[in-house]
């Protein structure tokens, strides 16, 4: 591929040997900050379980996700074993930590901290990309375009961070729109033109693995949150049962992603003709609802553990049912982009969970969560059964 030829010889880039690349220890260390960020987001939603709170949490999730995304693309190209790359990643990690700390008051008195931290991590990383790439390398202009867009959106983020609350919202919406539109527009920049997705060739196995690890981060946070909630209460049978239902739900979400979706998508990405375009669409954009679904499930689990016998209504009912549905719909969109078809089983499961809504005033929170778990478990069992049957047939045919 053209990208491999362009970057493989420079000391700060990963060496492309034709073998699958794996996530490094520094990348795993970097992800620890985002464990905290995901925790902050789930607590923000839990403490502000209103439409306004949900919209603000979604907005901040999109910002956190974008900060992580760009670093993931960077480390697919640059070698974390390079001392200079390590220093940059640790600096970005520090900025990410400040950004995560500011999340609860990002729309309040910590808005300047949130904005400055986010802009710093984006601009520092993208400036390094330009600096570390040789002037005669075709990749140089790609990084120049990305840096130009991060400077443009950064101005809006900083203006919003120091603006009054009303103006801040609109400035930040404009800034986020600039960030999210940039890849779709090929980072078109005056005098520099635009990038083609073929300019963004990646090492597919490493790229997919990084996203799989983020799914693990989100699922792990939900387990930590539910365990902490249960340990803070007077432990009894209903709370213990609710904790086990919450854990089993997290396990079902893990199973639905990693039993088949994760490794199949990784293989398909590695074999794609235009891996840059597929990575942008299926991973950069379409993993967002998957992660959002996991965060909402974590919030629902905490509510159920705290009040297992209550009858869920309104916002509580919405998160108990909405999290798993959003997760499954994210999977559906991901599959549609990856292999151009949909799983009828997953759509049916999402519909079945949605159909539980009228039972909100009849069943307890724990009973409703158990119903959701039953649907997810049946779905996982059905998909695994089909996979094993298909594998057995393939083995028999090969023999």
Tab-separated table of N, CA and C in Angstrom, residues 58 61-62 65-66 68-69 180 207-216 218 257-258 261-263 265-266 269 278-295 326-335 337-338:
chain	number	residue	atom	x	y	z
A	58	UNK	N	-24.115	13.411	26.196
A	58	UNK	CA	-23.833	12.967	24.830
A	58	UNK	C	-22.815	13.883	24.170
A	61	UNK	N	-19.440	13.197	25.628
A	61	UNK	CA	-18.961	11.901	25.136
A	61	UNK	C	-18.349	12.047	23.750
A	62	UNK	N	-19.003	12.815	22.887
A	62	UNK	CA	-18.488	13.013	21.538
A	62	UNK	C	-17.124	13.706	21.566
A	65	UNK	N	-14.590	11.093	23.000
A	65	UNK	CA	-14.376	10.090	21.958
A	65	UNK	C	-13.440	10.613	20.877
A	66	UNK	N	-13.623	11.876	20.500
A	66	UNK	CA	-12.799	12.458	19.447
A	66	UNK	C	-11.351	12.616	19.895
A	68	UNK	N	-9.810	10.661	21.995
A	68	UNK	CA	-9.222	9.318	21.972
A	68	UNK	C	-9.003	8.844	20.537
A	69	UNK	N	-9.969	9.125	19.656
A	69	UNK	CA	-9.908	8.677	18.268
A	69	UNK	C	-8.646	9.172	17.574
A	180	UNK	N	-16.213	17.040	13.643
A	180	UNK	CA	-16.810	15.814	13.105
A	180	UNK	C	-16.982	15.856	11.593
A	207	UNK	N	-5.503	-1.327	14.503
A	207	UNK	CA	-6.558	-0.331	14.602
A	207	UNK	C	-7.814	-0.939	15.237
A	208	UNK	N	-8.232	-2.103	14.743
A	208	UNK	CA	-9.426	-2.747	15.293
A	208	UNK	C	-9.217	-3.147	16.746
A	209	UNK	N	-8.011	-3.609	17.074
A	209	UNK	CA	-7.720	-3.997	18.447
A	209	UNK	C	-7.866	-2.819	19.401
A	210	UNK	N	-7.450	-1.631	18.974
A	210	UNK	CA	-7.553	-0.457	19.833
A	210	UNK	C	-9.016	-0.165	20.178
A	211	UNK	N	-9.902	-0.336	19.210
A	211	UNK	CA	-11.315	-0.097	19.476
A	211	UNK	C	-11.905	-1.200	20.359
A	212	UNK	N	-11.447	-2.408	20.157
A	212	UNK	CA	-11.886	-3.490	21.027
A	212	UNK	C	-11.482	-3.213	22.467
A	213	UNK	N	-10.297	-2.657	22.652
A	213	UNK	CA	-9.847	-2.324	23.998
A	213	UNK	C	-10.680	-1.206	24.612
A	214	UNK	N	-11.135	-0.263	23.785
A	214	UNK	CA	-11.988	0.793	24.333
A	214	UNK	C	-13.339	0.219	24.768
A	215	UNK	N	-13.866	-0.744	24.022
A	215	UNK	CA	-15.100	-1.415	24.448
A	215	UNK	C	-14.882	-2.075	25.807
A	216	UNK	N	-13.728	-2.701	25.988
A	216	UNK	CA	-13.402	-3.310	27.273
A	216	UNK	C	-13.350	-2.242	28.370
A	218	UNK	N	-15.025	0.586	28.508
A	218	UNK	CA	-16.392	0.995	28.844
A	218	UNK	C	-17.109	-0.084	29.661
A	257	UNK	N	-20.304	-8.574	21.344
A	257	UNK	CA	-19.289	-7.880	20.541
A	257	UNK	C	-18.121	-8.785	20.189
A	258	UNK	N	-17.637	-9.543	21.169
A	258	UNK	CA	-16.369	-10.246	20.980
A	258	UNK	C	-16.516	-11.685	20.486
A	261	UNK	N	-18.445	-10.402	16.277
A	261	UNK	CA	-18.351	-9.092	15.627
A	261	UNK	C	-16.918	-8.578	15.602
A	262	UNK	N	-16.240	-8.618	16.754
A	262	UNK	CA	-14.918	-8.028	16.856
A	262	UNK	C	-13.898	-8.632	15.913
A	263	UNK	N	-13.767	-9.967	15.944
A	263	UNK	CA	-12.717	-10.587	15.126
A	263	UNK	C	-13.061	-10.585	13.646
A	265	UNK	N	-14.814	-8.232	12.086
A	265	UNK	CA	-14.580	-6.872	11.614
A	265	UNK	C	-13.090	-6.601	11.462
A	266	UNK	N	-12.296	-7.105	12.389
A	266	UNK	CA	-10.849	-6.932	12.315
A	266	UNK	C	-10.293	-7.555	11.032
A	269	UNK	N	-11.447	-5.503	7.970
A	269	UNK	CA	-10.722	-4.235	7.848
A	269	UNK	C	-9.321	-4.469	7.299
A	278	UNK	N	-13.011	2.807	5.379
A	278	UNK	CA	-13.768	1.895	6.221
A	278	UNK	C	-13.510	2.178	7.699
A	279	UNK	N	-12.264	2.465	8.043
A	279	UNK	CA	-11.940	2.775	9.434
A	279	UNK	C	-12.628	4.060	9.882
A	280	UNK	N	-12.646	5.053	9.012
A	280	UNK	CA	-13.311	6.323	9.341
A	280	UNK	C	-14.794	6.107	9.607
A	281	UNK	N	-15.468	5.383	8.711
A	281	UNK	CA	-16.922	5.229	8.816
A	281	UNK	C	-17.326	4.266	9.929
A	282	UNK	N	-16.778	3.042	9.870
A	282	UNK	CA	-17.248	1.985	10.759
A	282	UNK	C	-16.722	2.121	12.180
A	283	UNK	N	-15.525	2.650	12.337
A	283	UNK	CA	-14.928	2.743	13.664
A	283	UNK	C	-15.009	4.156	14.233
A	284	UNK	N	-14.466	5.139	13.503
A	284	UNK	CA	-14.442	6.499	14.031
A	284	UNK	C	-15.848	7.018	14.319
A	285	UNK	N	-16.777	6.808	13.391
A	285	UNK	CA	-18.132	7.320	13.566
A	285	UNK	C	-19.082	6.303	14.216
A	286	UNK	N	-19.151	5.096	13.705
A	286	UNK	CA	-20.226	4.174	14.059
A	286	UNK	C	-19.976	3.386	15.339
A	287	UNK	N	-18.811	3.526	15.957
A	287	UNK	CA	-18.645	2.930	17.279
A	287	UNK	C	-19.195	3.839	18.379
A	288	UNK	N	-19.507	5.075	18.025
A	288	UNK	CA	-20.017	6.008	19.040
A	288	UNK	C	-21.301	5.516	19.700
A	289	UNK	N	-22.339	5.078	18.954
A	289	UNK	CA	-23.540	4.593	19.639
A	289	UNK	C	-23.296	3.329	20.450
A	290	UNK	N	-22.325	2.515	20.064
A	290	UNK	CA	-22.010	1.320	20.841
A	290	UNK	C	-21.486	1.717	22.217
A	291	UNK	N	-20.535	2.650	22.242
A	291	UNK	CA	-19.974	3.111	23.508
A	291	UNK	C	-21.029	3.851	24.324
A	292	UNK	N	-21.831	4.679	23.669
A	292	UNK	CA	-22.901	5.399	24.378
A	292	UNK	C	-23.876	4.420	25.017
A	293	UNK	N	-24.196	3.350	24.306
A	293	UNK	CA	-25.104	2.343	24.853
A	293	UNK	C	-24.554	1.708	26.111
A	294	UNK	N	-23.257	1.404	26.124
A	294	UNK	CA	-22.633	0.795	27.304
A	294	UNK	C	-22.692	1.755	28.490
A	295	UNK	N	-22.428	3.033	28.248
A	295	UNK	CA	-22.477	4.019	29.334
A	295	UNK	C	-23.881	4.118	29.913
A	326	UNK	N	-29.781	1.020	22.125
A	326	UNK	CA	-28.784	1.831	21.431
A	326	UNK	C	-27.546	1.002	21.103
A	327	UNK	N	-27.142	0.147	22.029
A	327	UNK	CA	-25.991	-0.735	21.811
A	327	UNK	C	-26.228	-1.646	20.604
A	328	UNK	N	-27.400	-2.254	20.545
A	328	UNK	CA	-27.708	-3.165	19.437
A	328	UNK	C	-27.848	-2.418	18.115
A	329	UNK	N	-28.408	-1.217	18.158
A	329	UNK	CA	-28.531	-0.447	16.918
A	329	UNK	C	-27.161	0.010	16.425
A	330	UNK	N	-26.258	0.322	17.364
A	330	UNK	CA	-24.894	0.637	16.970
A	330	UNK	C	-24.236	-0.534	16.267
A	331	UNK	N	-24.445	-1.736	16.798
A	331	UNK	CA	-23.935	-2.946	16.143
A	331	UNK	C	-24.519	-3.102	14.740
A	332	UNK	N	-25.800	-2.806	14.619
A	332	UNK	CA	-26.470	-2.959	13.325
A	332	UNK	C	-25.874	-2.015	12.285
A	333	UNK	N	-25.658	-0.762	12.675
A	333	UNK	CA	-25.056	0.211	11.756
A	333	UNK	C	-23.620	-0.172	11.412
A	334	UNK	N	-22.890	-0.655	12.402
A	334	UNK	CA	-21.513	-1.090	12.186
A	334	UNK	C	-21.461	-2.234	11.178
A	335	UNK	N	-22.312	-3.223	11.375
A	335	UNK	CA	-22.360	-4.373	10.461
A	335	UNK	C	-22.780	-3.943	9.063
A	337	UNK	N	-22.265	-1.124	7.603
A	337	UNK	CA	-21.153	-0.464	6.913
A	337	UNK	C	-20.029	-1.434	6.570
A	338	UNK	N	-19.809	-2.403	7.445
A	338	UNK	CA	-18.703	-3.328	7.231
A	338	UNK	C	-18.997	-4.333	6.118
